[in-house]
Short mmCIF file of C-alpha atoms and ligand atoms in Angstrom, two decimals:
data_model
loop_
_atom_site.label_atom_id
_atom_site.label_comp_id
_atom_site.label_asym_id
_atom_site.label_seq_id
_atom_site.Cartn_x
_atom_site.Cartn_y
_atom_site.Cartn_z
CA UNK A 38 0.00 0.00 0.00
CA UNK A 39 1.44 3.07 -0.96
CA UNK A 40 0.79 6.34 1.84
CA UNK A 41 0.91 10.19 0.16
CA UNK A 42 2.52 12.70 2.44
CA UNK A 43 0.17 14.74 4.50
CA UNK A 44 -0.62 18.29 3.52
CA UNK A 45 -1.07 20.86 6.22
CA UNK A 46 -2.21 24.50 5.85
CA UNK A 47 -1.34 26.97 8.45
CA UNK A 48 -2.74 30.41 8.70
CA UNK A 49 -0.55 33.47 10.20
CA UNK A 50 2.42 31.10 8.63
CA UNK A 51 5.45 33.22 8.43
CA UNK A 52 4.76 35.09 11.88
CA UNK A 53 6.60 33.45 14.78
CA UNK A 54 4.69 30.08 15.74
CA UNK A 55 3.59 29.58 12.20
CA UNK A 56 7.52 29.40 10.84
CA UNK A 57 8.70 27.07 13.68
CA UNK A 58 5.97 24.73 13.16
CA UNK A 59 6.37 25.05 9.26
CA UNK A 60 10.01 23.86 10.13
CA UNK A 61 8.07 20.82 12.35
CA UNK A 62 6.16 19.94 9.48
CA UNK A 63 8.86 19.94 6.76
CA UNK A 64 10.55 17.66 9.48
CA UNK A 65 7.85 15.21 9.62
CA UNK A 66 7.49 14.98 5.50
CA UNK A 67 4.21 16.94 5.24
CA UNK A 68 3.65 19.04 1.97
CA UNK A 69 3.13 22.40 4.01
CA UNK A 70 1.09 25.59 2.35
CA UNK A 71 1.90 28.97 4.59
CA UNK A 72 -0.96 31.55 4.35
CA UNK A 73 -0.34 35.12 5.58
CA UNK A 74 -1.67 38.95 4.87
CA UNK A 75 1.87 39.52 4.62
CA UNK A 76 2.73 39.04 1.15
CA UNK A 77 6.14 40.00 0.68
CA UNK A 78 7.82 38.46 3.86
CA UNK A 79 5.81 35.44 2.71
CA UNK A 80 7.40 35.29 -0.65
CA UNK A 81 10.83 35.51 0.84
CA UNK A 82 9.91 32.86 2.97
CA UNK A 83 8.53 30.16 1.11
CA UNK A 84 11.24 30.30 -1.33
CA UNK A 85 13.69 30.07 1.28
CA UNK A 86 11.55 27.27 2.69
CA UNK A 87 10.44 25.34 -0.70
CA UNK A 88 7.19 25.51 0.30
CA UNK A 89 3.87 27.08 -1.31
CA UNK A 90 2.89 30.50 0.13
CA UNK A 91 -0.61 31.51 -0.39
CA UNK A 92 -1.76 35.48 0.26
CA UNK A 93 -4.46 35.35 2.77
CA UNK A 94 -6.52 38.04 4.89
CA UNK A 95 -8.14 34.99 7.28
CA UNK A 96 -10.86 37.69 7.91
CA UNK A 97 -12.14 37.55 4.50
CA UNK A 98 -14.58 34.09 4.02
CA UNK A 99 -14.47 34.07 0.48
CA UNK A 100 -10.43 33.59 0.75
CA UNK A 101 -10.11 31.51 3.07
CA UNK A 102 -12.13 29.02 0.68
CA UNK A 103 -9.91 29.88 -2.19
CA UNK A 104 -6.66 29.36 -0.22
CA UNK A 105 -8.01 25.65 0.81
CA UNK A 106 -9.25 25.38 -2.69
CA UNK A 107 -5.68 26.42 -3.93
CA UNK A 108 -3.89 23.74 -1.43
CA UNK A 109 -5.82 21.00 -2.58
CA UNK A 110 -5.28 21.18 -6.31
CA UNK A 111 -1.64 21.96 -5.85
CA UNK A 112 -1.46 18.75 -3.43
CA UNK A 113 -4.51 16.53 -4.12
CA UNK A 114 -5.46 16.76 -0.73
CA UNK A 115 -5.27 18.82 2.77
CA UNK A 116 -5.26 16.47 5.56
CA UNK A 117 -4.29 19.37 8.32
CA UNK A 118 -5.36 22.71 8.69
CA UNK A 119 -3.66 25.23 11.89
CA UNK A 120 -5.82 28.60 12.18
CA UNK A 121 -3.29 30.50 13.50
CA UNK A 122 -2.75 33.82 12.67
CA UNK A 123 -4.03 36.54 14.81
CA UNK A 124 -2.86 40.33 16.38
CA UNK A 125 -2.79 42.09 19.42
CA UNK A 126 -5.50 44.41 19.85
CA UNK A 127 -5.92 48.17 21.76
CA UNK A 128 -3.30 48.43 23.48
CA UNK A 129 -4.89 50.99 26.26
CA UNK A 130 -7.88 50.31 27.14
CA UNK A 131 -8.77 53.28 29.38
CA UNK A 132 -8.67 54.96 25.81
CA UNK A 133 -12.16 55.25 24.45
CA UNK A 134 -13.25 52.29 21.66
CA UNK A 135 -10.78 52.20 18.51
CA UNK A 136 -13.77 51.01 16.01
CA UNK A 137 -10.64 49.96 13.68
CA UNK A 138 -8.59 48.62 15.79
CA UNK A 139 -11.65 46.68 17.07
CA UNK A 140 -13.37 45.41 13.79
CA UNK A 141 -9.55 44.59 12.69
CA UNK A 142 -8.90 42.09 15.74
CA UNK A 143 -12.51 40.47 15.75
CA UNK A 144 -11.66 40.08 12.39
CA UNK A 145 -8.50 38.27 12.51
CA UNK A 146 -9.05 36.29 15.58
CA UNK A 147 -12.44 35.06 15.90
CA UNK A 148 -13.94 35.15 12.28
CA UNK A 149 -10.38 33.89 10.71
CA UNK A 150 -11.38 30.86 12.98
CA UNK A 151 -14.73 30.81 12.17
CA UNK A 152 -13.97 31.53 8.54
CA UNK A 153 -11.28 29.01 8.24
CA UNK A 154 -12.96 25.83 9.89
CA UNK A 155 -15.54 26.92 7.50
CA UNK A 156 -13.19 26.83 4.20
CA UNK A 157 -11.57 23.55 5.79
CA UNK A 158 -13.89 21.12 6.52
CA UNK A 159 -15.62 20.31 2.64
CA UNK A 160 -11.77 19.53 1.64
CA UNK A 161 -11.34 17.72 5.25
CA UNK A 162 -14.30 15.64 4.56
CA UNK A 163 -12.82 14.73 0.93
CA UNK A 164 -9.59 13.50 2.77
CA UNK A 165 -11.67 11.26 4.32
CA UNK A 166 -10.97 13.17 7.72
CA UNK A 167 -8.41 15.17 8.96
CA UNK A 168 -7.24 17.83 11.88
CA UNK A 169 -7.74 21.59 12.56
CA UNK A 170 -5.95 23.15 15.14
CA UNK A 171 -6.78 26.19 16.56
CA UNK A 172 -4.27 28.72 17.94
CA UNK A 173 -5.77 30.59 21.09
CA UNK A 174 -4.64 31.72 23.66
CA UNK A 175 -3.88 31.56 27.50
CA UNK A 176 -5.71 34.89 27.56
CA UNK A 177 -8.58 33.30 26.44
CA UNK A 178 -9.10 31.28 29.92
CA UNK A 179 -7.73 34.06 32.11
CA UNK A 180 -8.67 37.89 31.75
CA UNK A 181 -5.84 39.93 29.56
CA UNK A 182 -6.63 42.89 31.18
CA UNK A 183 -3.94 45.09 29.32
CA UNK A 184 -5.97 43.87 26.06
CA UNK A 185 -9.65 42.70 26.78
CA UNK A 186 -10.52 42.57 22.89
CA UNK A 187 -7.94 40.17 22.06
CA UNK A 188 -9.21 38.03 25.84
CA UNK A 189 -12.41 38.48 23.74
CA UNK A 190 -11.66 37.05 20.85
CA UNK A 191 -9.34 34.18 21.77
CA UNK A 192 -12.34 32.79 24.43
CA UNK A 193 -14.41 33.25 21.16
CA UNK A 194 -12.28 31.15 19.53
CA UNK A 195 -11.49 28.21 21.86
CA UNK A 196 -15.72 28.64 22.27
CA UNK A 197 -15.77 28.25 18.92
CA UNK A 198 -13.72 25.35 18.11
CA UNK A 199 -14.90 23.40 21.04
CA UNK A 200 -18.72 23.23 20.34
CA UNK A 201 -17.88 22.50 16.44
CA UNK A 202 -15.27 19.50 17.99
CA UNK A 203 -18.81 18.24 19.08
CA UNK A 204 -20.15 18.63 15.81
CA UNK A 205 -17.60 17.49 13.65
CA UNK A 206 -16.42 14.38 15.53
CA UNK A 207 -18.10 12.17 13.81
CA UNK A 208 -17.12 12.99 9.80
CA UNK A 209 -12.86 12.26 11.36
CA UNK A 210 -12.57 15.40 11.50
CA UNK A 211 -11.24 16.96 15.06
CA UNK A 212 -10.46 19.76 16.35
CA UNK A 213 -7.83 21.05 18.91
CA UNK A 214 -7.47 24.14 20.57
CA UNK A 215 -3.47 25.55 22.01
CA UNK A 216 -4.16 27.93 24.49
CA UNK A 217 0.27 29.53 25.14
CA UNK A 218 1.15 31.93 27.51
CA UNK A 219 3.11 34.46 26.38
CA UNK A 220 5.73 33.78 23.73
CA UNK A 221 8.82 35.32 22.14
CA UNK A 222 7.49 36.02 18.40
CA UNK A 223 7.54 39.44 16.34
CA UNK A 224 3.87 39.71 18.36
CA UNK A 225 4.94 40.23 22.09
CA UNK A 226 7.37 43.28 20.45
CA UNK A 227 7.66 46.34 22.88
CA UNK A 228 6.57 44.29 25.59
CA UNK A 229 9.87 42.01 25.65
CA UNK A 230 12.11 44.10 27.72
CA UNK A 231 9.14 44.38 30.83
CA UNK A 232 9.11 40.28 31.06
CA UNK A 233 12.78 40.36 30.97
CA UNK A 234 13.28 42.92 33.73
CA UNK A 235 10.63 40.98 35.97
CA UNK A 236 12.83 37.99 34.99
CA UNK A 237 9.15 36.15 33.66
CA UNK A 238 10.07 33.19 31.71
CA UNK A 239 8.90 33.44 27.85
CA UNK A 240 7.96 30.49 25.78
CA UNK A 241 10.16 29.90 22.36
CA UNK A 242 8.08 29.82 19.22
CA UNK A 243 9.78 25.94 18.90
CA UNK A 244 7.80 25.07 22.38
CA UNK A 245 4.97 26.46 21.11
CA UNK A 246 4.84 24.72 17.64
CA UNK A 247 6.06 21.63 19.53
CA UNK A 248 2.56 22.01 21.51
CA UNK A 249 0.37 22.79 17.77
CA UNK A 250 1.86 19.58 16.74
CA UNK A 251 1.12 17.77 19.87
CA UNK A 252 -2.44 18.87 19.78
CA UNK A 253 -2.46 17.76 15.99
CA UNK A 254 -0.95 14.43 17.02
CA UNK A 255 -2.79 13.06 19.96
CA UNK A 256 -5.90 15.59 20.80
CA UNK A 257 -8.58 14.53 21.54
CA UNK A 258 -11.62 16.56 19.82
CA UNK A 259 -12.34 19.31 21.79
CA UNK A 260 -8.94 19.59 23.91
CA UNK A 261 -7.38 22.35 24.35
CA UNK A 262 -3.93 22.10 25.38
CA UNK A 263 -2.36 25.07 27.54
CA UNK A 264 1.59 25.94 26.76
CA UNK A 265 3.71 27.35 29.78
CA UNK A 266 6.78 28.03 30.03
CA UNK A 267 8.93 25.04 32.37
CA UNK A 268 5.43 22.71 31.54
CA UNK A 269 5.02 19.98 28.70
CA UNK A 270 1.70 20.91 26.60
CA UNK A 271 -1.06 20.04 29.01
CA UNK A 272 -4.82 19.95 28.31
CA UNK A 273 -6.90 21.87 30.08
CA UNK A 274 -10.06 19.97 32.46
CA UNK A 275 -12.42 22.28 32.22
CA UNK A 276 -14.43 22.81 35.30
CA UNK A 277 -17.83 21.78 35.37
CA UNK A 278 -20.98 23.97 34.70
CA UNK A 279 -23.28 22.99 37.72
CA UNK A 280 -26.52 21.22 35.30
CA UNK A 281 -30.24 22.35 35.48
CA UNK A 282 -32.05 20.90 38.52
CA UNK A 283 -35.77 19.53 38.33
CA UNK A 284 -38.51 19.99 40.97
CA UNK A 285 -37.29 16.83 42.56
CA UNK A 286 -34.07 18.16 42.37
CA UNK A 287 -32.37 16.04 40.42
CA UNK A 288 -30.34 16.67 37.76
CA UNK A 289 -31.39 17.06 34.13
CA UNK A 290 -29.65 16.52 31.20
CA UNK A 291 -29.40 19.25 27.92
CA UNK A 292 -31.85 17.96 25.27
CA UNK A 293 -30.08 15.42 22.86
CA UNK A 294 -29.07 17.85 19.24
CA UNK A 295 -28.85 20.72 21.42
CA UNK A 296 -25.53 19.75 23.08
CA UNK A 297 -23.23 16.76 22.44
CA UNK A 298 -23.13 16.47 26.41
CA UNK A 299 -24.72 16.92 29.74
CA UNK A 300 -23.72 19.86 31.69
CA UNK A 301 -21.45 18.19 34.89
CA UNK A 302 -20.31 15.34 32.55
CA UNK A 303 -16.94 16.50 32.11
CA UNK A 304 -13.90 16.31 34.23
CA UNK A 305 -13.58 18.85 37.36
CA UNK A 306 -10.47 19.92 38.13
CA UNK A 307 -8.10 22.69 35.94
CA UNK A 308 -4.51 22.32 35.50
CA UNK A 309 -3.86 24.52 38.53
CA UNK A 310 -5.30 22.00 41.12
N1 NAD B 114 3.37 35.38 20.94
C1 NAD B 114 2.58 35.19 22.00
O1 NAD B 114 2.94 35.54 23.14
C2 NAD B 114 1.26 34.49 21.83
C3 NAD B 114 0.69 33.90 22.96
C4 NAD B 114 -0.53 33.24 22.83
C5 NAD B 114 -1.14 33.16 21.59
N2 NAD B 114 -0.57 33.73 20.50
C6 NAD B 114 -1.27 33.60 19.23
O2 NAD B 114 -0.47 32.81 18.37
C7 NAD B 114 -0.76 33.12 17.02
C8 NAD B 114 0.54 33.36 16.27
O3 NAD B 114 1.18 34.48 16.86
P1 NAD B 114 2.74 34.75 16.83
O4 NAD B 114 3.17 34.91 18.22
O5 NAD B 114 3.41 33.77 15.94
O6 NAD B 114 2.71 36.21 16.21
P2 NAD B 114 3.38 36.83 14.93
O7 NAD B 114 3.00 38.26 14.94
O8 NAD B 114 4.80 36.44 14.85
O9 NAD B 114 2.62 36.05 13.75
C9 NAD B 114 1.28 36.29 13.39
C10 NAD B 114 1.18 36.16 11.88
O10 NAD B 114 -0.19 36.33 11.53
C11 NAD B 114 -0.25 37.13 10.35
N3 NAD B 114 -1.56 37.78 10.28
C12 NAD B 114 -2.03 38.79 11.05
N4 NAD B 114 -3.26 39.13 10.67
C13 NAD B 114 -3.58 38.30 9.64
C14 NAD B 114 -4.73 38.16 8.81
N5 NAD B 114 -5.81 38.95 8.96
N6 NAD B 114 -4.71 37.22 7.83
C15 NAD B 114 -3.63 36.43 7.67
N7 NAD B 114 -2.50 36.52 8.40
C16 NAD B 114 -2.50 37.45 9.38
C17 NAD B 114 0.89 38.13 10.51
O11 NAD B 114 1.26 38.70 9.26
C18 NAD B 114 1.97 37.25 11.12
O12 NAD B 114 2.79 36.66 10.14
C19 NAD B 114 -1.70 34.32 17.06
O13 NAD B 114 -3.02 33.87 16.88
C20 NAD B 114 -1.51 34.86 18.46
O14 NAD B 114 -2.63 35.57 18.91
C21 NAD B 114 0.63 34.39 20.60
#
């Protein structure tokens, strides 16, 4: 029986976590398509790379389909996709509302997830199955209260990704969530030199796209797996929602088709206790 190499998309692919798990990929044998708004970098890249570089604004739906599209005629098939890219968002948020800066990181984040599961899943399905992973966040789970957009969006996302896990489990097709803490990429920037005074240990991109690839490997749909700095990857329990109650008190399960499981089903305890 012959096997074709995997193909794996990933979004935001020549920022920081997107390169070092590019490099994973090539490692492992997987054809590997980088999609990024930034066209010129990404050029540059992928010929330095030998890999296909696809221009991409993940907030536009129409091009996220044509980006899968293009991936799967240049390769026959996409067997992985990572939804990756994202930004920071207002940086001061005693400032009043930045509409742009706001649409701009609502788009990014949380509809290039939506947007991109959307494009990925028809071309999963003809693969016969396959894996998305989702890059959140750490500040998705606890408030970022230098940036609450971007804690917004990246809770939107892991949301997201978990409750179509449910619904995509089974057509093969699952779905992962990384939540990292904070990294060093081109992202974290001007904020650098305050982690390094307070001596606050920062993630390398390498840990972090060992942890996409983990979540890729051996997730389990619906996982999402937090990244900290002196921890492996470790997925997150999280803690239960107490369930409805009925007049006898007892409790009562969410209508089968409106949730994949009862409230209080799932395991208790986070990866603090
Ligand atoms: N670096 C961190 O500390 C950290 C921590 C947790 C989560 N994250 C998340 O990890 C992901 C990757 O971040 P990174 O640290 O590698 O940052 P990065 O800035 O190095 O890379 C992000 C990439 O996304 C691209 N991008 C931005 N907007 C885009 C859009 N609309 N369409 C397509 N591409 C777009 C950028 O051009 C860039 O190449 C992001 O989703 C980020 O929010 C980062």
């Amino acid at each position: 029986m012959t096997h074709r190499r995997p193909t794996a998309l990933v979004t935001g692919g020549i920022g920081g976590f997107g390169l070092a798990l590019a490099r994973l990929l090539l490692a492992r044998d997987f054809n590997v398509a980088l999609a990024d708004l930034d066209v010129e970098r990404g050029r540059t890249v992928a010929e330095e790379l030998d890999v296909l570089f696809i221009p991409l604004d993940v907030g536009d739906l129409a091009a996220n389909h044509r980006a899968v599209s293009l991936v799967e005629t240049h390769f026959d098939a996409v067997d992985a996709v990572f939804l990756n890219a994202g930004i920071l968002g207002q940086q001061d948020p005693s400032e009043p509302l930045d509409m742009p800066a706001y649409e701009a990181i609502v788009s990014a984040n949380q509809h290039g997830v939506v947007y991109g599961i959307d494009a990925a899943v028809p071309a999963l399905r003809r693969s016969g199955g396959g894996r998305i992973v989702v890059t959140a966040s750490l500040a998705g789970l606890v408030p970022m209260a230098g940036d609450p957009s971007y804690s917004m969006t990246k809770s939107a996302a892991l949301a997201y990704s978990r409750a179509m896990a449910q619904r995509l489990v089974g057509e093969r097709i699952t779905v992962t969530v990384v939540c990292p803490g904070f990294a060093d990429t081109p992202m974290l920037g001007a904020l650098r030199p305050a982690f390094q005074e307070a001596g606050f240990p920062i993630l390398t991109a390498a840990e972090v796209a060992a942890g996409l690839l983990l979540a890729h490997d051996e997730g389990e749909p619906g996982s999402a797996y937090i990244v900290q700095p002196g921890l492996p990857p470790t997925p997150y329990r999280f803690r239960n929602v107490p369930a409805a109650r009925n007049s006898v008190g007892a409790s009562v399960a969410v209508p089968a088709g409106l949730s994949a499981h009862a409230v209080d089903s799932a395991a208790s305890t986070d990866v603090s206790s």
